[in-house]
């Protein structure tokens, strides 16, 4: 009897070993014999649709390196953030849910739950080295939303958005060898430290595959940076080249430090971001990684007005109405550029409509990674690669509340915007953004039936918040 069992066990062991090595080989190299696809996903903080010269030909200063991404790839003109503020927008990006279903729906310091799986977790499980450098916003040091529990092998930067208000801080957080700890920064400029870690990550994982998530903190307020970066934007006498300047002075509970020349500082910060994108692209070239890497560039929401920032002076929203915290187009429509030589058409502009919650299934599609089936996001791999996009959203939805409930639903270029205050009647506005992307002409009175249909769709898009911090039944 023993002689009958032993061969069966041996055969089973051989089969299991073959399966293991087959899976390992598949994880390391696809069937076509080429390297697996690397992903670099860059998110600027509060960068407006009109702050890049490839989106705004009248921009007050050039952004040549980011413009180069657009020239070498595809520039999307109707891509949307998850929310008009950072934390919920990043939640949509990482989990694939819009603000009617996401767990984090506002900027209160909340954390993802153990059951909330992220894009990084899925890529990590598929053999990707995962690194995040910048601002996380979805979990603190010792809770279930901390980076080490949400799919990241390495992290350096800020855990929450309040800490990220300050570029010269005495500490940041670093994740290495599964341990997250505070590290002293000696008040060095945090953006420079973040970029150094990001570049080191690419060098360390050049043999791939890797996922570099780069949510940088500039040009978010406060508008501070080292003198050597500000100097090119000053005249010989030290005055700003972007006059007139209205100095920003820190007062009371304001957490942003004073800035006497906010226009010059803003231009310097966006220029610094642009030059660092150039450094990253140069590194890919030096390491011969350009053909194996998809590079995405976007912003987490519309332009801000804090800390002395002046979106009107810089035409930061371009032709769009609104800024950060608005559900008008200027608060939620953001740049999106995708570059991958030989895979993404170069010099192309696309009006394809998609959003942050589509990033998870899209990147899963690009990397042969399993994506969940119950999320709001769709894969837009075809659109990125210049092919016919069969999957399309029936509608898009946004919701935000800071004392006032703001909601919007977009379907077939018709957009309904809803405002609701406690114990007050709701306000409804209707726009045809294919003809009026500046949302100047409210057509609600002319199309009452369309308003009624879109309002019903808007309300169907929201499920009760599972997080008490974002439960606003009195406003619904």
PDB file of N, CA, C and O in Angstrom, residues 264-295:
ATOM      1  N   UNK A 264       5.283  85.311  -7.013  1.00  0.00           N
ATOM      2  CA  UNK A 264       6.589  84.775  -7.395  1.00  0.00           C
ATOM      3  C   UNK A 264       6.795  83.384  -6.803  1.00  0.00           C
ATOM      4  O   UNK A 264       7.332  82.482  -7.460  1.00  0.00           O
ATOM      5  N   UNK A 265       6.352  83.189  -5.556  1.00  0.00           N
ATOM      6  CA  UNK A 265       6.523  81.897  -4.898  1.00  0.00           C
ATOM      7  C   UNK A 265       5.710  80.811  -5.599  1.00  0.00           C
ATOM      8  O   UNK A 265       6.186  79.682  -5.788  1.00  0.00           O
ATOM      9  N   UNK A 266       4.478  81.141  -5.995  1.00  0.00           N
ATOM     10  CA  UNK A 266       3.656  80.151  -6.687  1.00  0.00           C
ATOM     11  C   UNK A 266       4.292  79.745  -8.016  1.00  0.00           C
ATOM     12  O   UNK A 266       4.391  78.558  -8.338  1.00  0.00           O
ATOM     13  N   UNK A 267       4.722  80.734  -8.792  1.00  0.00           N
ATOM     14  CA  UNK A 267       5.370  80.431 -10.070  1.00  0.00           C
ATOM     15  C   UNK A 267       6.622  79.585  -9.859  1.00  0.00           C
ATOM     16  O   UNK A 267       6.901  78.651 -10.622  1.00  0.00           O
ATOM     17  N   UNK A 268       7.385  79.898  -8.807  1.00  0.00           N
ATOM     18  CA  UNK A 268       8.593  79.137  -8.510  1.00  0.00           C
ATOM     19  C   UNK A 268       8.272  77.705  -8.125  1.00  0.00           C
ATOM     20  O   UNK A 268       8.998  76.774  -8.510  1.00  0.00           O
ATOM     21  N   UNK A 269       7.188  77.499  -7.373  1.00  0.00           N
ATOM     22  CA  UNK A 269       6.834  76.143  -6.940  1.00  0.00           C
ATOM     23  C   UNK A 269       6.378  75.280  -8.113  1.00  0.00           C
ATOM     24  O   UNK A 269       6.764  74.111  -8.222  1.00  0.00           O
ATOM     25  N   UNK A 270       5.560  75.824  -8.994  1.00  0.00           N
ATOM     26  CA  UNK A 270       5.127  75.054 -10.158  1.00  0.00           C
ATOM     27  C   UNK A 270       6.319  74.775 -11.077  1.00  0.00           C
ATOM     28  O   UNK A 270       6.448  73.683 -11.642  1.00  0.00           O
ATOM     29  N   UNK A 271       7.207  75.753 -11.200  1.00  0.00           N
ATOM     30  CA  UNK A 271       8.408  75.550 -12.009  1.00  0.00           C
ATOM     31  C   UNK A 271       9.305  74.482 -11.400  1.00  0.00           C
ATOM     32  O   UNK A 271       9.894  73.657 -12.122  1.00  0.00           O
ATOM     33  N   UNK A 272       9.406  74.464 -10.063  1.00  0.00           N
ATOM     34  CA  UNK A 272      10.180  73.424  -9.382  1.00  0.00           C
ATOM     35  C   UNK A 272       9.565  72.047  -9.640  1.00  0.00           C
ATOM     36  O   UNK A 272      10.277  71.075  -9.912  1.00  0.00           O
ATOM     37  N   UNK A 273       8.256  71.966  -9.569  1.00  0.00           N
ATOM     38  CA  UNK A 273       7.576  70.708  -9.887  1.00  0.00           C
ATOM     39  C   UNK A 273       7.886  70.278 -11.307  1.00  0.00           C
ATOM     40  O   UNK A 273       8.214  69.113 -11.570  1.00  0.00           O
ATOM     41  N   UNK A 274       7.802  71.209 -12.226  1.00  0.00           N
ATOM     42  CA  UNK A 274       8.066  70.904 -13.629  1.00  0.00           C
ATOM     43  C   UNK A 274       9.499  70.398 -13.826  1.00  0.00           C
ATOM     44  O   UNK A 274       9.727  69.411 -14.535  1.00  0.00           O
ATOM     45  N   UNK A 275      10.461  71.056 -13.188  1.00  0.00           N
ATOM     46  CA  UNK A 275      11.858  70.638 -13.360  1.00  0.00           C
ATOM     47  C   UNK A 275      12.092  69.254 -12.762  1.00  0.00           C
ATOM     48  O   UNK A 275      12.884  68.466 -13.294  1.00  0.00           O
ATOM     49  N   UNK A 276      11.389  68.927 -11.671  1.00  0.00           N
ATOM     50  CA  UNK A 276      11.562  67.608 -11.066  1.00  0.00           C
ATOM     51  C   UNK A 276      10.908  66.510 -11.889  1.00  0.00           C
ATOM     52  O   UNK A 276      11.383  65.369 -11.912  1.00  0.00           O
ATOM     53  N   UNK A 277       9.826  66.835 -12.584  1.00  0.00           N
ATOM     54  CA  UNK A 277       9.280  65.886 -13.554  1.00  0.00           C
ATOM     55  C   UNK A 277      10.323  65.620 -14.633  1.00  0.00           C
ATOM     56  O   UNK A 277      10.538  64.482 -15.058  1.00  0.00           O
ATOM     57  N   UNK A 278      11.014  66.668 -15.055  1.00  0.00           N
ATOM     58  CA  UNK A 278      12.084  66.499 -16.030  1.00  0.00           C
ATOM     59  C   UNK A 278      13.202  65.617 -15.515  1.00  0.00           C
ATOM     60  O   UNK A 278      13.749  64.781 -16.257  1.00  0.00           O
ATOM     61  N   UNK A 279      13.575  65.773 -14.249  1.00  0.00           N
ATOM     62  CA  UNK A 279      14.614  64.924 -13.651  1.00  0.00           C
ATOM     63  C   UNK A 279      14.193  63.457 -13.659  1.00  0.00           C
ATOM     64  O   UNK A 279      15.004  62.563 -13.936  1.00  0.00           O
ATOM     65  N   UNK A 280      12.939  63.218 -13.333  1.00  0.00           N
ATOM     66  CA  UNK A 280      12.438  61.850 -13.308  1.00  0.00           C
ATOM     67  C   UNK A 280      12.444  61.241 -14.706  1.00  0.00           C
ATOM     68  O   UNK A 280      12.844  60.080 -14.900  1.00  0.00           O
ATOM     69  N   UNK A 281      12.037  62.011 -15.707  1.00  0.00           N
ATOM     70  CA  UNK A 281      12.041  61.504 -17.079  1.00  0.00           C
ATOM     71  C   UNK A 281      13.467  61.248 -17.572  1.00  0.00           C
ATOM     72  O   UNK A 281      13.723  60.273 -18.282  1.00  0.00           O
ATOM     73  N   UNK A 282      14.397  62.094 -17.163  1.00  0.00           N
ATOM     74  CA  UNK A 282      15.795  61.898 -17.537  1.00  0.00           C
ATOM     75  C   UNK A 282      16.342  60.615 -16.917  1.00  0.00           C
ATOM     76  O   UNK A 282      17.103  59.872 -17.554  1.00  0.00           O
ATOM     77  N   UNK A 283      15.947  60.340 -15.681  1.00  0.00           N
ATOM     78  CA  UNK A 283      16.382  59.098 -15.029  1.00  0.00           C
ATOM     79  C   UNK A 283      15.850  57.874 -15.753  1.00  0.00           C
ATOM     80  O   UNK A 283      16.574  56.888 -15.946  1.00  0.00           O
ATOM     81  N   UNK A 284      14.597  57.927 -16.179  1.00  0.00           N
ATOM     82  CA  UNK A 284      14.046  56.798 -16.943  1.00  0.00           C
ATOM     83  C   UNK A 284      14.859  56.572 -18.212  1.00  0.00           C
ATOM     84  O   UNK A 284      15.130  55.425 -18.595  1.00  0.00           O
ATOM     85  N   UNK A 285      15.241  57.651 -18.855  1.00  0.00           N
ATOM     86  CA  UNK A 285      16.048  57.540 -20.074  1.00  0.00           C
ATOM     87  C   UNK A 285      17.412  56.931 -19.775  1.00  0.00           C
ATOM     88  O   UNK A 285      17.882  56.034 -20.488  1.00  0.00           O
ATOM     89  N   UNK A 286      18.058  57.402 -18.710  1.00  0.00           N
ATOM     90  CA  UNK A 286      19.381  56.896 -18.351  1.00  0.00           C
ATOM     91  C   UNK A 286      19.347  55.413 -18.004  1.00  0.00           C
ATOM     92  O   UNK A 286      20.299  54.673 -18.306  1.00  0.00           O
ATOM     93  N   UNK A 287      18.274  54.970 -17.381  1.00  0.00           N
ATOM     94  CA  UNK A 287      18.152  53.574 -16.961  1.00  0.00           C
ATOM     95  C   UNK A 287      17.517  52.698 -18.032  1.00  0.00           C
ATOM     96  O   UNK A 287      17.265  51.517 -17.791  1.00  0.00           O
ATOM     97  N   UNK A 288      17.227  53.304 -19.195  1.00  0.00           N
ATOM     98  CA  UNK A 288      16.616  52.563 -20.305  1.00  0.00           C
ATOM     99  C   UNK A 288      15.264  51.977 -19.902  1.00  0.00           C
ATOM    100  O   UNK A 288      14.930  50.834 -20.233  1.00  0.00           O
ATOM    101  N   UNK A 289      14.470  52.781 -19.207  1.00  0.00           N
ATOM    102  CA  UNK A 289      13.160  52.326 -18.719  1.00  0.00           C
ATOM    103  C   UNK A 289      11.994  52.995 -19.445  1.00  0.00           C
ATOM    104  O   UNK A 289      10.835  52.695 -19.144  1.00  0.00           O
ATOM    105  N   UNK A 290      12.282  53.885 -20.364  1.00  0.00           N
ATOM    106  CA  UNK A 290      11.195  54.645 -20.993  1.00  0.00           C
ATOM    107  C   UNK A 290      10.165  53.756 -21.676  1.00  0.00           C
ATOM    108  O   UNK A 290       8.958  53.992 -21.563  1.00  0.00           O
ATOM    109  N   UNK A 291      10.625  52.745 -22.384  1.00  0.00           N
ATOM    110  CA  UNK A 291       9.702  51.903 -23.154  1.00  0.00           C
ATOM    111  C   UNK A 291       8.921  50.926 -22.275  1.00  0.00           C
ATOM    112  O   UNK A 291       7.965  50.303 -22.748  1.00  0.00           O
ATOM    113  N   UNK A 292       9.326  50.800 -21.024  1.00  0.00           N
ATOM    114  CA  UNK A 292       8.675  49.845 -20.123  1.00  0.00           C
ATOM    115  C   UNK A 292       7.814  50.528 -19.069  1.00  0.00           C
ATOM    116  O   UNK A 292       7.309  49.865 -18.171  1.00  0.00           O
ATOM    117  N   UNK A 293       7.656  51.854 -19.166  1.00  0.00           N
ATOM    118  CA  UNK A 293       7.039  52.597 -18.074  1.00  0.00           C
ATOM    119  C   UNK A 293       5.921  53.502 -18.559  1.00  0.00           C
ATOM    120  O   UNK A 293       6.114  54.322 -19.458  1.00  0.00           O
ATOM    121  N   UNK A 294       4.751  53.353 -17.950  1.00  0.00           N
ATOM    122  CA  UNK A 294       3.651  54.298 -18.136  1.00  0.00           C
ATOM    123  C   UNK A 294       3.812  55.411 -17.096  1.00  0.00           C
ATOM    124  O   UNK A 294       3.944  55.133 -15.899  1.00  0.00           O
ATOM    125  N   UNK A 295       3.783  56.656 -17.554  1.00  0.00           N
ATOM    126  CA  UNK A 295       3.867  57.801 -16.660  1.00  0.00           C
ATOM    127  C   UNK A 295       2.550  58.561 -16.728  1.00  0.00           C
ATOM    128  O   UNK A 295       2.099  58.948 -17.816  1.00  0.00           O
TER     129      UNK A 295
END
